[in-house]
Amino acid sequence: MNLLNKLLLTLAILALPMISLSQSAEDESPVANWQNLDLKNDDVFGISTEKAYKELLKGEKSSTVLVAVIDGGIDEEHEDLKKVMWVNPKEIPGNGIDDDKNGYVDDIHGWNFIGSAKANVHYDNLELIRLINKYNPKYASALNSTPFSESERKEFQLYKKLITDYMDKLQSAQMGLQNTTMIKKYLDEIKAKMDNENPSADDFSSYKPSNDIEGQVIKFVKPELKKRDFKKFYEELLDGIKYYDAQVKYHLNVEFDPRKDSVGDNYTDSNDRNYGNNDITGPDAEHGTHVAGIVGAVRNNDLGINGVANNVKIMAVRTVPDGDERDKDVANSIRYAVDNGAKVLNMSFGKAYSWDKKAVDEAIQYAVSKGALLVHAAGNDAKNTEKEDNFPNRLFQDSTGRTMGTASAWIEVGASSWKNNEDLVATFSNFGAKTVDVFAPGVKINSTMPGSTYKENDGTSMAAPVVSGLAALIWSYYPQFTANQIKEIIMNSVTKVDYKVKIKEDGDSKKVNLSDISVSGGVVNAYSALQLAEKMSKGSKSKLK
């Protein structure tokens, strides 16, 4: 998801679009740990976590809260995470026996629903490709004049939409791959001629292009080097090639299906739950590891970063491949997390189409009934999710799409930057007056990465774990509260702003109030949330100053 944030602006080279690797507001760099800092004291729009620990929580006792990170895998050996990884107390490691009889053998730190004893799923396609393959046999040769029943007509209209979406995405991915690859080719040639692996903007200014294409590439690169050094720019270019290559080879490939060989479950049966393996890291744990660190990386240990919550355990539930997650896996992951004690479920994933929404809805209802709080990333398409579908969501719907209820203990999170001005809302963040609850820091968030490394990432994927960490923080000091009360505290303690913020909708830039694009109209705040929690605490001796 994060690469899309860096691949938005276009220019023409040889009559083809070429991708720019940055955005205006996100090109600058905030201070370290900005998401946990305070607006008044530190001049960045963080959530005042450090202030809360210093002024409200010092010396106070707390209880451990289990947070499930339903994601693409976590490096459980990371130096800043291994001490906070959940350990299943009822399971004996490595004995090949389901000791706790929960249906999952040796699930020590969690479970992987996209793997088996044979292999793990790394890449998968988009849900729209799966749906196209589902409907192709029936509707590929159909015409608008073909007689259909009402339900078939609805499916046919969806099929046509899927095909249009597919063709647009495929063309964009193919051109993106062609152009990013071309830029790399010419940059490599220019570097070789310069005999310089890390040229500066001045070096490019002094270089005499051999042809028009080199001149255009240099014209494109030079402004980018005002925002970052060449090495960083080149890394982002390689990330762009990797992203588009995966799109073409896997995400948008109608002939690609890794499920049968890598998982081996009965995919058509959503009630089939006992499959997978205990490899919670998988082949690509970057996203999940980054998310986990934001929630609860060990605080003040002279390593890496500070997570939001200081008394938390992280359960890893591997669900999301490089591609769209599958509804069956999402539903089973939610059930697994709740059945094994998770109180907060972080879900930093989403997609535009749903294969089996009913299965996911039932799992969400189950989680709510068990007292869990679900925190979901709003998405990175700069879209209004009141108008554009984004799954999973809080709405329970029947087969006709009619809403039959909502998940009360659900928080939908948009991304904000550190800027206390009109650039507060991240340019990529989805929004919605009734569909996005709160905003939270999601731009240039430094967090854990596999191999005990660290990296900045952007996305609502980063904003959601800020809120999950906040929920766990409140719950750890106020364990008597219900999930709905934790949500109420978070929603009613946001920091509101008295100015309008910039967004883009349907291609047009506009300025709106934060209350026009979210339910709460604000950015979450740990200090205010803990103060409100104290006020709501009934009949107990005051814990907070």
XYZ file of C-alpha atoms in Angstrom:
545
model
C 0.000 0.000 0.000
C 2.721 2.508 0.880
C 4.388 2.629 -2.533
C 1.271 4.137 -4.023
C 1.858 7.183 -1.856
C 5.107 7.872 -3.710
C 3.978 7.130 -7.251
C 1.297 9.664 -8.044
C 2.492 12.637 -10.121
C 3.135 12.171 -13.859
C 5.065 13.779 -16.671
C 5.669 12.811 -20.304
C 8.721 11.219 -21.817
C 8.446 9.941 -25.365
C 4.676 10.461 -25.118
C 4.481 8.026 -22.186
C 3.677 8.821 -18.548
C 6.561 8.682 -16.139
C 6.057 8.479 -12.429
C 7.270 11.041 -9.934
C 8.447 9.611 -6.661
C 7.203 12.141 -4.136
C 4.466 14.384 -2.858
C 4.683 17.984 -1.715
C 3.687 17.801 1.951
C 5.444 14.491 2.545
C 8.781 15.588 1.038
C 9.884 17.344 4.227
C 11.113 15.470 7.281
C 9.633 15.676 10.778
C 11.521 15.177 14.024
C 12.044 11.647 15.282
C 9.133 9.984 17.096
C 6.852 12.809 15.965
C 3.706 10.686 16.173
C 4.138 10.451 19.955
C 4.982 14.105 20.539
C 2.805 17.023 21.607
C 1.479 19.834 19.410
C 2.013 22.595 21.961
C 5.351 21.452 23.379
C 6.967 20.018 20.253
C 5.265 21.902 17.420
C 4.242 18.711 15.583
C 0.729 17.262 15.424
C 1.480 14.069 17.338
C -0.840 12.368 19.818
C 0.919 13.510 23.035
C 1.948 10.000 24.099
C 5.225 11.052 25.688
C 3.495 13.844 27.580
C 0.941 11.361 28.897
C 3.617 8.982 30.157
C 5.537 11.797 31.814
C 2.658 13.689 33.424
C -0.158 11.154 33.872
C 1.196 7.615 33.982
C 4.481 7.848 35.867
C 4.446 5.262 38.656
C 0.971 3.965 37.797
C 0.282 0.255 37.477
C -1.160 -1.351 34.372
C -2.245 -4.727 33.060
C -1.130 -6.329 29.816
C -3.372 -6.009 26.760
C -3.127 -8.433 23.841
C -3.193 -6.822 20.389
C -3.576 -8.973 17.284
C -1.758 -7.613 14.250
C -3.651 -9.168 11.356
C -1.241 -8.459 8.539
C 1.449 -9.887 6.273
C 3.741 -11.375 8.904
C 6.004 -10.172 11.718
C 9.688 -10.702 12.409
C 9.262 -12.065 15.918
C 13.031 -11.925 16.527
C 13.315 -8.176 15.963
C 15.373 -6.562 18.718
C 12.590 -4.091 19.538
C 9.711 -6.591 19.349
C 10.794 -9.996 20.631
C 10.103 -9.064 24.251
C 6.525 -8.051 23.470
C 5.559 -10.968 21.227
C 2.666 -13.001 22.570
C 3.527 -16.518 23.676
C 0.694 -19.023 23.772
C 0.909 -20.340 27.352
C -0.980 -23.534 26.529
C 1.238 -24.639 23.638
C 4.541 -26.528 23.863
C 6.914 -25.230 21.173
C 8.015 -27.555 18.407
C 6.412 -30.801 19.536
C 4.107 -31.035 16.530
C 1.063 -31.417 18.790
C -1.967 -29.175 19.180
C -1.512 -29.013 22.950
C -4.302 -26.518 23.625
C -6.605 -28.263 21.137
C -7.571 -25.010 19.410
C -7.083 -26.547 15.967
C -3.666 -25.003 15.320
C -0.455 -26.941 15.920
C 2.449 -25.127 17.619
C 0.841 -21.697 17.352
C 3.349 -20.133 19.706
C 3.195 -16.491 18.603
C 0.101 -16.667 16.410
C -0.914 -18.298 13.138
C -0.415 -18.072 9.380
C -3.595 -18.553 7.337
C -1.860 -18.206 3.973
C 0.467 -21.167 4.075
C 0.684 -24.897 4.682
C 3.261 -27.570 5.404
C 4.277 -27.280 1.728
C 4.677 -23.534 1.169
C 3.637 -19.987 2.022
C 1.729 -17.601 -0.209
C 3.904 -14.625 -1.076
C 2.085 -13.022 -4.011
C -1.602 -13.182 -4.807
C -3.842 -11.409 -7.266
C -6.399 -8.702 -6.637
C -9.928 -9.585 -5.658
C -11.219 -8.145 -8.914
C -9.191 -10.770 -10.828
C -10.700 -13.578 -8.764
C -14.171 -12.209 -9.365
C -13.527 -11.882 -13.109
C -12.473 -15.528 -13.207
C -15.570 -16.438 -11.221
C -17.968 -14.667 -13.585
C -16.118 -15.217 -16.878
C -17.717 -18.555 -17.803
C -21.195 -17.095 -17.529
C -20.815 -13.528 -18.744
C -17.778 -13.329 -21.065
C -19.952 -13.763 -24.168
C -23.045 -12.020 -22.812
C -24.509 -8.854 -24.331
C -26.571 -6.051 -22.844
C -29.533 -7.568 -24.711
C -29.020 -11.028 -23.188
C -32.071 -11.988 -21.098
C -31.123 -12.197 -17.422
C -32.927 -12.539 -14.132
C -32.685 -9.586 -11.750
C -29.821 -11.173 -9.805
C -28.012 -12.180 -12.996
C -28.386 -8.665 -14.387
C -26.769 -7.317 -11.238
C -23.887 -9.768 -11.588
C -23.482 -8.867 -15.259
C -23.242 -5.162 -14.421
C -20.622 -5.970 -11.776
C -18.733 -8.096 -14.300
C -18.583 -5.224 -16.794
C -17.318 -2.898 -14.069
C -14.662 -5.437 -13.111
C -13.441 -5.729 -16.696
C -13.211 -1.950 -17.081
C -11.343 -1.632 -13.791
C -9.022 -4.472 -14.770
C -8.128 -2.969 -18.149
C -7.423 0.446 -16.594
C -5.252 -1.033 -13.859
C -3.376 -3.332 -16.231
C -2.589 -0.529 -18.671
C -1.402 1.699 -15.836
C 0.781 -1.069 -14.373
C 2.308 -1.995 -17.732
C 3.123 1.627 -18.542
C 4.407 2.226 -15.021
C 6.726 -0.778 -15.282
C 7.902 0.279 -18.729
C 8.666 3.824 -17.676
C 10.264 3.187 -14.287
C 12.427 0.519 -15.941
C 13.371 2.975 -18.667
C 14.316 5.660 -16.135
C 16.540 3.162 -14.298
C 18.203 2.107 -17.568
C 19.163 5.638 -18.519
C 20.166 6.582 -14.980
C 22.477 3.578 -14.838
C 24.048 4.638 -18.118
C 24.452 8.230 -16.906
C 26.007 7.071 -13.622
C 28.463 4.883 -15.528
C 29.477 7.794 -17.767
C 29.890 10.019 -14.707
C 31.725 7.246 -12.859
C 29.650 8.319 -9.850
C 27.243 6.057 -7.941
C 25.775 8.866 -5.865
C 25.573 11.983 -8.075
C 24.211 15.265 -6.767
C 21.903 17.755 -8.469
C 25.007 19.770 -9.403
C 26.564 16.695 -10.997
C 23.494 16.280 -13.178
C 23.597 19.984 -14.056
C 27.190 19.616 -15.233
C 26.476 16.483 -17.250
C 25.965 16.877 -21.001
C 23.149 14.571 -22.173
C 23.940 12.256 -25.079
C 20.365 12.330 -26.385
C 16.933 13.806 -25.735
C 15.852 10.965 -23.445
C 18.855 11.462 -21.153
C 18.008 15.159 -21.075
C 14.421 14.443 -20.082
C 15.496 11.982 -17.385
C 17.906 14.523 -15.912
C 15.205 17.197 -16.038
C 12.983 14.843 -14.090
C 15.602 13.780 -11.529
C 17.104 17.140 -10.566
C 14.040 18.522 -8.690
C 13.748 15.222 -6.836
C 17.296 15.607 -5.496
C 16.296 18.825 -3.760
C 14.084 16.698 -1.532
C 16.386 13.733 -0.872
C 19.800 12.411 -1.917
C 20.261 10.277 -5.015
C 20.619 7.063 -3.052
C 17.175 7.505 -1.483
C 15.673 8.522 -4.819
C 17.168 5.453 -6.507
C 15.825 3.155 -3.761
C 12.348 4.559 -4.315
C 12.724 4.028 -8.051
C 13.625 0.378 -7.443
C 10.622 0.088 -5.126
C 8.477 1.454 -7.953
C 9.814 -1.138 -10.400
C 9.216 -3.880 -7.842
C 5.665 -2.671 -7.253
C 4.703 -2.480 -10.930
C 6.398 -5.799 -11.674
C 4.292 -7.492 -8.986
C 1.189 -5.828 -10.391
C 1.808 -7.202 -13.877
C 3.079 -10.658 -12.910
C 0.757 -11.418 -10.026
C -1.848 -8.891 -8.908
C -3.409 -8.449 -12.360
C -2.585 -11.846 -13.844
C -5.821 -13.745 -14.563
C -3.877 -17.008 -14.897
C -2.116 -16.760 -11.539
C -3.566 -18.610 -8.533
C -1.199 -19.588 -5.713
C -3.905 -20.880 -3.423
C -4.123 -24.540 -4.389
C -0.424 -25.341 -4.166
C 0.434 -23.100 -1.201
C -2.525 -23.536 1.159
C -4.480 -26.591 0.073
C -7.673 -25.750 1.947
C -11.218 -26.140 0.646
C -11.363 -22.556 -0.548
C -15.055 -22.679 -1.464
C -15.982 -23.534 2.132
C -15.789 -20.453 4.344
C -16.480 -22.627 7.388
C -13.220 -24.508 6.783
C -10.991 -23.033 9.481
C -8.223 -25.460 10.390
C -5.570 -24.810 7.785
C -2.308 -22.863 7.561
C 0.941 -23.144 9.501
C 2.746 -21.488 12.401
C 5.205 -19.473 10.277
C 4.096 -15.999 11.352
C 6.963 -14.299 9.515
C 6.454 -15.658 6.027
C 8.385 -14.562 2.926
C 7.756 -10.819 3.362
C 7.236 -9.435 6.860
C 8.008 -5.768 6.192
C 4.485 -4.390 6.472
C 3.395 -6.361 9.522
C 6.658 -5.750 11.365
C 6.350 -2.014 10.755
C 2.763 -2.019 12.011
C 3.651 -4.044 15.119
C 6.397 -1.628 16.100
C 4.051 1.345 15.971
C 1.688 -0.419 18.352
C 4.136 -1.636 20.935
C 7.865 -1.590 20.213
C 9.619 -1.673 23.600
C 9.778 1.835 25.000
C 12.916 3.534 26.333
C 15.230 0.555 25.838
C 17.881 2.535 23.915
C 16.934 0.607 20.779
C 15.074 1.827 17.732
C 11.718 3.404 18.465
C 9.033 3.818 21.108
C 5.706 2.122 20.503
C 2.515 3.796 21.688
C 1.568 1.174 24.307
C 3.955 0.241 27.131
C 2.260 -2.911 28.440
C 1.204 -4.884 25.422
C 1.695 -8.253 23.801
C 1.609 -8.645 20.031
C -0.132 -11.639 18.466
C 0.839 -12.173 14.831
C -1.859 -13.416 12.463
C -0.511 -13.682 8.933
C -3.348 -13.021 6.509
C -2.283 -10.501 3.888
C -0.114 -11.491 0.886
C 1.500 -9.171 -1.639
C -1.856 -8.648 -3.322
C -5.400 -8.646 -1.962
C -6.232 -10.583 1.170
C -8.982 -13.192 0.858
C -12.217 -12.900 2.824
C -12.055 -16.439 4.155
C -8.619 -15.801 5.650
C -9.690 -12.459 7.108
C -12.720 -14.065 8.764
C -10.668 -16.911 10.201
C -7.956 -14.534 11.398
C -10.482 -12.436 13.283
C -11.947 -15.539 14.936
C -8.501 -16.923 15.801
C -7.401 -13.659 17.380
C -10.491 -13.313 19.530
C -10.591 -16.971 20.559
C -7.012 -16.686 21.772
C -7.561 -13.598 23.893
C -6.872 -10.571 21.696
C -8.679 -7.440 22.874
C -7.598 -5.123 20.044
C -7.476 -6.269 16.416
C -5.393 -4.097 14.090
C -6.324 -4.466 10.429
C -4.084 -2.393 8.167
C -5.407 -3.737 4.886
C -8.320 -3.247 2.531
C -9.623 -3.700 -1.005
C -12.258 -2.428 -3.414
C -14.174 -5.689 -3.870
C -15.317 -8.504 -1.601
C -15.701 -12.188 -2.472
C -17.550 -13.334 0.650
C -18.559 -10.335 2.751
C -20.984 -12.478 4.728
C -18.152 -14.597 6.164
C -16.244 -11.483 7.229
C -19.368 -9.824 8.640
C -20.126 -12.875 10.757
C -16.554 -12.936 12.077
C -16.741 -9.229 12.940
C -20.050 -9.790 14.741
C -18.397 -12.641 16.639
C -15.468 -10.436 17.648
C -17.777 -7.676 18.849
C -19.822 -10.188 20.852
C -16.610 -11.308 22.567
C -15.722 -7.754 23.620
C -12.960 -7.009 21.111
C -12.245 -3.653 19.462
C -11.498 -3.663 15.724
C -9.279 -0.922 14.287
C -9.130 -0.618 10.493
C -7.068 1.487 8.083
C -9.261 3.664 5.852
C -7.128 3.185 2.722
C -4.684 5.153 0.617
C -6.588 6.078 -2.533
C -7.534 9.657 -1.584
C -11.174 8.672 -2.007
C -14.412 9.359 -0.195
C -15.411 5.977 1.203
C -18.999 7.113 1.477
C -18.978 6.899 -2.322
C -16.324 4.231 -2.961
C -16.389 0.710 -1.513
C -13.625 -0.270 0.861
C -13.628 -3.741 2.432
C -13.772 -4.891 5.146
C -16.019 -2.344 6.794
C -18.369 -1.957 9.743
C -21.562 -2.428 7.710
C -23.376 -5.746 7.915
C -25.132 -6.327 4.590
C -27.459 -8.924 3.107
C -27.081 -10.495 -0.338
C -28.715 -7.490 -1.986
C -26.279 -5.044 -0.397
C -28.842 -3.689 2.050
C -27.335 -2.642 5.389
C -28.667 -4.753 8.267
C -26.594 -3.239 11.069
C -23.152 -1.964 11.995
C -20.220 -3.058 14.146
C -20.250 -0.722 17.121
C -16.733 -1.551 18.353
C -15.056 -0.538 15.107
C -12.734 2.432 14.503
C -11.915 3.480 10.935
C -8.694 5.495 10.756
C -7.506 8.084 8.255
C -3.922 9.361 8.086
C -2.654 12.768 9.154
C 0.728 14.471 8.903
C 2.694 16.443 11.482
C 1.629 19.764 9.916
C -0.629 22.013 11.992
C -2.015 23.703 8.888
C -4.038 23.013 5.762
C -1.680 20.100 4.934
C -2.714 18.205 8.068
C -4.531 15.421 6.193
C -2.190 13.103 4.285
C -2.626 13.582 0.552
C -3.201 9.845 0.039
C -5.681 9.232 2.854
C -9.234 8.120 2.252
C -11.893 10.069 4.100
C -15.629 10.120 4.778
C -17.947 12.103 7.003
C -19.708 8.931 8.157
C -17.185 6.248 7.244
C -13.877 7.485 8.742
C -13.955 7.941 12.519
C -10.675 9.623 13.365
C -7.355 10.702 11.929
C -3.992 9.642 13.317
C -0.332 10.098 12.330
C 0.459 8.185 9.136
C 3.175 10.125 7.278
C 6.895 9.366 7.624
C 6.380 7.068 10.578
C 9.650 5.402 11.571
C 9.180 1.852 12.811
C 10.580 -1.654 12.968
C 11.518 -3.674 9.883
C 12.766 -7.268 9.473
C 16.326 -7.975 10.538
C 16.250 -5.539 13.474
C 16.240 -2.569 11.102
C 14.041 0.531 10.935
C 12.408 2.537 8.165
C 9.947 5.360 7.553
C 6.677 4.427 5.867
C 3.516 6.312 4.914
C -0.071 5.128 4.922
C -3.294 4.675 6.784
C -1.619 1.332 7.530
C 0.609 3.328 9.878
C -2.234 5.435 11.297
C -4.354 2.441 12.347
C -1.706 0.950 14.697
C -1.291 4.365 16.342
C -4.957 4.062 17.306
C -4.614 0.374 18.206
C -1.695 1.269 20.463
C -3.747 4.053 22.029
C -6.664 1.686 22.648
C -4.307 -0.802 24.303
C -2.732 1.973 26.362
C -6.112 3.124 27.732
C -7.277 -0.423 28.338
C -4.100 -1.354 30.184
C -4.713 1.371 32.794
C -8.513 1.054 32.754
C -9.260 -2.646 32.212
C -12.829 -2.239 33.460
C -13.929 -0.463 30.286
C -15.727 -2.208 27.429
C -14.621 -2.005 23.806
C -17.390 0.490 23.088
C -16.247 2.647 25.978
C -12.652 2.587 24.732
C -13.933 3.734 21.344
C -16.036 6.431 22.986
C -12.992 7.721 24.881
C -10.854 7.843 21.745
C -13.573 9.513 19.664
C -14.468 12.129 22.291
C -10.906 13.146 23.147
C -9.608 14.013 19.686
C -7.810 17.273 19.028
C -10.021 19.354 16.775
C -8.756 22.082 14.453
C -10.302 25.450 13.635
C -9.010 25.676 10.060
C -9.830 23.931 6.817
C -7.659 21.175 5.402
C -6.831 20.265 1.821
C -8.142 17.135 0.146
C -8.657 15.963 -3.409
C -11.981 14.523 -4.482
C -12.853 13.434 -8.018
C -9.664 15.081 -9.236
C -10.478 18.484 -7.759
C -8.646 20.120 -4.863
C -10.780 21.590 -2.126
C -10.587 22.762 1.454
C -12.919 21.298 4.044
C -13.370 21.102 7.786
C -12.052 17.924 9.394
C -15.610 17.354 10.615
C -16.698 17.239 6.954
C -14.502 14.217 6.275
C -14.625 12.276 9.548
C -17.070 11.423 12.319
C -15.034 12.888 15.188
C -13.553 15.810 13.272
C -10.168 15.402 14.914
C -6.807 13.699 15.452
C -6.516 11.198 18.304
C -4.774 12.361 21.474
C -3.420 10.043 24.168
C -3.147 12.697 26.878
C -6.738 13.861 26.484
C -7.975 10.286 26.135
C -6.445 9.266 29.462
C -7.877 12.336 31.139
C -11.317 11.449 29.796
C -10.853 7.828 30.861
C -10.212 9.017 34.396
C -13.376 11.094 34.388
C -15.375 8.111 33.114
C -13.934 5.774 35.688
C -16.833 5.132 38.050
C -16.448 4.833 41.785
C -12.713 4.219 41.657
C -10.005 6.163 43.425
C -8.375 8.665 41.099
C -5.389 7.081 39.417
C -4.270 9.924 37.226
C -3.105 13.340 38.286
